Coordinates of C-alpha atoms in Angstrom, one line a residue:
M1 CA 35.3 -6.1 24.6
S2 CA 38.0 -7.7 22.4
E3 CA 37.9 -11.4 21.9
N4 CA 41.4 -11.7 23.4
T5 CA 40.5 -9.8 26.5
A6 CA 39.4 -12.0 29.4
D7 CA 36.6 -10.7 31.6
P8 CA 38.0 -10.8 35.2
T9 CA 34.4 -11.4 36.6
E10 CA 34.1 -14.6 34.7
A11 CA 35.0 -17.9 36.4
P12 CA 38.6 -18.9 35.5
S13 CA 39.2 -22.0 33.5
R14 CA 41.3 -23.3 36.4
P15 CA 39.5 -22.4 39.6
E16 CA 41.3 -22.3 42.9
P17 CA 38.8 -24.0 45.3
E18 CA 40.9 -23.1 48.4
L19 CA 40.6 -19.4 47.6
E20 CA 36.9 -19.6 46.8
D21 CA 36.1 -21.6 49.9
A22 CA 38.0 -19.1 52.0
F23 CA 36.0 -16.2 50.4
D24 CA 32.7 -17.9 51.2
R25 CA 33.8 -18.4 54.8
L26 CA 34.8 -14.7 55.1
V27 CA 31.5 -13.5 53.6
S28 CA 29.5 -15.8 55.9
E29 CA 31.3 -14.8 59.1
G30 CA 31.4 -11.1 58.1
R31 CA 27.7 -11.1 57.5
D32 CA 27.2 -12.4 61.0
R33 CA 29.5 -9.9 62.6
L34 CA 27.9 -6.9 60.8
A35 CA 24.4 -8.1 61.9
R36 CA 25.4 -8.6 65.6
P37 CA 23.1 -6.8 68.0
L38 CA 24.6 -4.0 70.1
L39 CA 24.8 -5.8 73.5
P40 CA 26.7 -8.9 72.1
L41 CA 28.9 -6.5 70.1
V42 CA 29.7 -4.5 73.2
S43 CA 30.5 -7.6 75.3
T44 CA 32.6 -9.2 72.5
G45 CA 34.7 -6.1 72.2
F46 CA 35.1 -5.7 75.9
L47 CA 36.2 -9.3 76.2
G48 CA 38.6 -8.8 73.4
G49 CA 40.2 -6.0 75.4
L50 CA 40.5 -8.4 78.4
D51 CA 42.0 -11.1 76.3
V52 CA 44.6 -8.8 74.8
G53 CA 45.2 -7.5 78.3
T54 CA 46.4 -11.0 79.3
G55 CA 48.9 -10.8 76.5
V56 CA 50.1 -7.4 77.8
L57 CA 50.5 -9.0 81.3
A58 CA 52.6 -11.7 79.8
Y59 CA 54.6 -9.2 77.8
L60 CA 55.4 -7.0 80.8
L61 CA 56.3 -10.0 83.0
V62 CA 58.8 -11.3 80.5
L63 CA 60.1 -7.9 79.6
H64 CA 60.7 -7.1 83.3
A65 CA 62.5 -10.4 83.8
T66 CA 64.6 -10.4 80.6
G67 CA 64.7 -7.0 79.1
S68 CA 64.1 -8.6 75.7
H69 CA 61.3 -7.3 73.6
L70 CA 61.6 -10.3 71.3
L71 CA 61.0 -12.8 74.2
A72 CA 58.3 -10.5 75.6
G73 CA 56.6 -10.4 72.2
L74 CA 56.5 -14.2 72.1
A75 CA 54.9 -14.2 75.5
F76 CA 52.3 -11.6 74.3
S77 CA 51.0 -14.1 71.7
I78 CA 49.1 -15.7 74.6
G79 CA 46.7 -12.8 74.1
F80 CA 46.1 -13.7 70.5
V81 CA 45.6 -17.4 71.3
A82 CA 43.0 -16.3 73.9
L83 CA 41.2 -14.1 71.3
L84 CA 41.0 -17.1 69.0
L85 CA 39.9 -19.8 71.4
A86 CA 37.6 -17.6 73.5
R87 CA 35.9 -16.2 70.3
S88 CA 36.3 -12.5 71.4
E89 CA 37.2 -9.8 68.9
L90 CA 40.0 -7.3 68.3
F91 CA 39.4 -4.1 66.3
T92 CA 42.0 -4.9 63.7
E93 CA 40.6 -8.4 63.2
D94 CA 37.6 -6.6 61.7
F95 CA 39.3 -5.5 58.6
L96 CA 39.4 -8.6 56.3
V97 CA 36.2 -10.4 57.3
P98 CA 33.5 -7.7 57.5
V99 CA 35.0 -5.7 54.7
T100 CA 34.8 -8.8 52.4
A101 CA 31.1 -9.1 53.4
V102 CA 30.4 -5.4 52.6
V103 CA 32.1 -5.8 49.2
A104 CA 29.9 -8.8 48.6
R105 CA 26.9 -6.6 49.5
E106 CA 26.1 -8.7 52.5
G107 CA 26.3 -5.7 54.8
S108 CA 26.4 -1.9 54.6
V109 CA 29.2 0.6 55.2
V110 CA 27.2 2.0 58.1
S111 CA 27.1 -1.4 59.8
L112 CA 30.9 -1.7 59.2
L113 CA 31.6 1.7 60.8
R114 CA 29.4 0.7 63.7
L115 CA 31.3 -2.5 64.2
W116 CA 34.6 -0.8 64.0
A117 CA 33.7 2.0 66.4
V118 CA 32.1 -0.2 69.1
T119 CA 34.8 -2.9 68.9
L120 CA 37.6 -0.4 69.2
A121 CA 36.0 1.5 72.1
M122 CA 35.2 -1.6 74.0
N123 CA 38.7 -3.1 73.4
L124 CA 40.1 0.0 75.0
V125 CA 37.7 -0.1 77.9
G126 CA 38.4 -3.8 78.6
G127 CA 42.2 -3.2 78.2
W128 CA 42.1 -0.2 80.6
V129 CA 40.5 -2.4 83.3
V130 CA 43.1 -5.2 82.9
T131 CA 46.1 -2.8 82.9
W132 CA 44.8 -1.1 86.0
L133 CA 44.6 -4.5 87.7
V134 CA 48.1 -5.4 86.5
V135 CA 49.7 -2.2 87.8
A136 CA 47.8 -2.5 91.1
A137 CA 48.8 -6.2 91.6
L138 CA 52.4 -5.9 90.5
P139 CA 53.8 -2.5 91.5
D140 CA 57.4 -3.8 91.4
M141 CA 57.1 -3.7 87.6
N142 CA 56.3 0.0 87.4
G143 CA 59.6 1.0 86.0
T144 CA 59.3 -1.5 83.2
V145 CA 55.6 -0.6 82.6
V146 CA 56.4 3.1 82.2
E147 CA 59.3 2.4 79.9
A148 CA 57.2 0.2 77.7
G149 CA 54.4 2.7 77.5
A150 CA 56.7 5.6 76.9
H151 CA 57.9 4.1 73.6
Y152 CA 54.4 4.7 72.1
A153 CA 53.2 7.7 74.1
T154 CA 56.2 9.8 73.1
M155 CA 56.8 8.5 69.6
P156 CA 56.7 11.4 67.2
I157 CA 53.7 11.5 64.8
G158 CA 55.3 11.2 61.5
V159 CA 56.4 8.9 58.7
R160 CA 58.2 6.3 60.9
S161 CA 55.3 5.9 63.3
F162 CA 52.8 5.8 60.4
C163 CA 54.8 3.1 58.6
L164 CA 54.9 1.1 61.8
A165 CA 51.1 1.4 62.0
V166 CA 50.7 0.3 58.4
L167 CA 52.9 -2.8 59.1
A168 CA 50.8 -3.6 62.2
G169 CA 47.6 -3.5 60.2
L170 CA 49.2 -5.6 57.5
V171 CA 50.5 -8.2 60.0
I172 CA 47.2 -8.7 61.8
T173 CA 45.1 -8.8 58.7
L174 CA 47.5 -11.4 57.1
M175 CA 47.1 -13.4 60.3
T176 CA 43.3 -13.3 60.0
R177 CA 43.5 -14.4 56.3
M178 CA 45.8 -17.3 57.2
Q179 CA 43.4 -18.4 60.0
H180 CA 40.5 -18.4 57.6
A181 CA 42.3 -20.6 55.2
T182 CA 41.6 -23.6 57.4
E183 CA 38.8 -24.8 59.7
S184 CA 41.3 -26.5 62.0
T185 CA 41.6 -24.7 65.4
G186 CA 45.0 -26.3 66.0
V187 CA 46.4 -24.9 62.7
R188 CA 44.8 -21.5 63.4
I189 CA 46.8 -21.2 66.7
V190 CA 50.1 -21.2 64.7
P191 CA 49.6 -17.8 63.0
A192 CA 48.2 -16.4 66.3
I193 CA 51.5 -17.2 68.0
L194 CA 53.8 -16.2 65.1
F195 CA 52.1 -12.9 64.2
G196 CA 51.4 -12.0 67.8
A197 CA 55.1 -12.3 68.5
L198 CA 56.0 -10.3 65.4
L199 CA 53.6 -7.5 66.3
A200 CA 54.7 -7.1 69.9
G201 CA 58.3 -8.2 69.6
G202 CA 58.8 -5.9 66.6
Q203 CA 57.2 -3.0 68.5
L204 CA 54.9 -2.2 65.7
F205 CA 52.3 0.6 66.2
H206 CA 49.1 -1.1 66.9
S207 CA 46.1 0.9 68.0
V208 CA 44.9 -1.4 70.7
L209 CA 48.1 -3.1 72.0
D210 CA 50.0 0.2 72.2
S211 CA 47.0 1.9 73.9
L212 CA 47.0 -0.8 76.6
L213 CA 50.7 -0.3 77.2
V214 CA 50.2 3.4 77.5
F215 CA 47.3 2.9 79.9
A216 CA 49.4 0.7 82.1
A217 CA 52.1 3.3 82.1
I218 CA 49.6 6.1 83.1
H219 CA 48.3 3.9 85.9
A220 CA 51.9 3.6 87.0
D221 CA 52.2 7.4 87.3
A222 CA 54.1 8.0 84.0
P223 CA 55.1 11.5 83.1
F224 CA 52.6 11.6 80.2
G225 CA 48.8 11.3 80.0
Y226 CA 45.8 10.7 77.9
L227 CA 46.2 13.8 75.9
D228 CA 49.6 12.4 74.7
W229 CA 47.9 9.1 73.8
L230 CA 44.8 10.3 72.0
P231 CA 46.4 11.8 68.8
R232 CA 48.7 8.7 68.5
L233 CA 45.6 6.5 68.7
G234 CA 44.1 8.3 65.7
W235 CA 47.5 8.1 63.8
A236 CA 47.7 4.3 64.6
V237 CA 44.1 3.7 63.5
L238 CA 44.8 5.4 60.1
G239 CA 47.9 3.4 59.5
N240 CA 46.3 0.1 60.7
L241 CA 43.4 0.7 58.3
L242 CA 45.7 1.4 55.3
G243 CA 47.8 -1.7 56.0
G244 CA 44.8 -4.0 56.7
V245 CA 42.1 -2.8 54.4
V246 CA 44.1 -1.5 51.4
L247 CA 47.3 -3.5 51.3
V248 CA 45.9 -6.9 52.3
T249 CA 42.1 -7.1 52.0
A250 CA 41.6 -5.1 48.8
V251 CA 44.5 -6.8 47.0
R252 CA 43.5 -10.3 48.0
L253 CA 40.0 -9.7 46.8
L254 CA 41.5 -9.2 43.4
R255 CA 42.4 -12.9 43.4
V256 CA 38.7 -13.9 43.3
P257 CA 37.0 -11.1 41.2
H258 CA 34.6 -13.6 39.7
R259 CA 33.4 -14.7 43.2
V260 CA 33.0 -11.1 44.2
A261 CA 30.9 -10.4 41.1
E262 CA 28.8 -13.5 41.7
A263 CA 28.1 -12.5 45.3
Q264 CA 27.1 -9.0 44.3
R265 CA 24.8 -10.4 41.6
E266 CA 23.2 -12.7 44.1
A267 CA 22.7 -9.9 46.6
D268 CA 21.1 -7.7 44.0

C-alpha cells in the first residue's frame, strides 16, 4: 500500500464519537434482536401489527373527515409513536439495526432472514386483526376505506411503484438511524412523527402499512382481493429492502469502516 494511501479500516485522526457511539448501540441492539427466541419474536411482531393498526385507524378517521391525505398522514404517525414507546417492532425497522449487527459478525444471515420473515408475517397478522375490527366497528367509513386500499391494491407493478417502495424503505430506515442517534425518548418521538407523516401522507409504497389498508378495504367488500395484494406485497418488500438496506444502511456503514473492522476482528 502506498504511503500516501490511507487505510479506511484504521481509526481516523479525528474520530466522530457520536457516529461511533451510535454504531455500538446499533450492534448491541441488533445482536439482541437476532438472538430473540421464537415466541417473543412472534409476539413482538404481532404487537407491531396492532400498533401500526392504530395508526391506520387514525389515518382513516382523518381521511374520512377531511379528505386530506397529508392530514391523515400526520394522524397516522400515532402508530409510529406507539411502536416506539410500546417497544414493538415493524418489519422495515429491522433493516438498519440487525444488518449492522450481522456486518459486525454479531449474528448470522440465517438469523437475519428468520427475523425478517417472522416479523413481517406477524405484522401482517396483527394488522389484519386490527383492520377487521376497524371495519366492523365503523361501517360508515367503508367508502373511504375501499378508496384508500384501492390506491395500493390496483397500483401497477412497475417503475413508479418500485420507486415509491424504495423511498418508503429509505424513509423508515433514516427514521431508525435518527432515533438511534440519541438515548432520549422525547427526542426519538420527533422523527417518529415526522417520518410517519411523510410515509403515509406521501402515499409511499410500504409493505406493512399498505397491506393493512388493503386488508381493511377487503374487509369492507372491495372489488379486489388477496390475489391482487400478494404480488404487490412482494414488489413493495423488494423496494423497501433496496431503499433501507442498500441506500441507507450500507452507505452509512461506510462512515465508520474502522469500527466495522474492529468489530469483525473482535468477533473472530
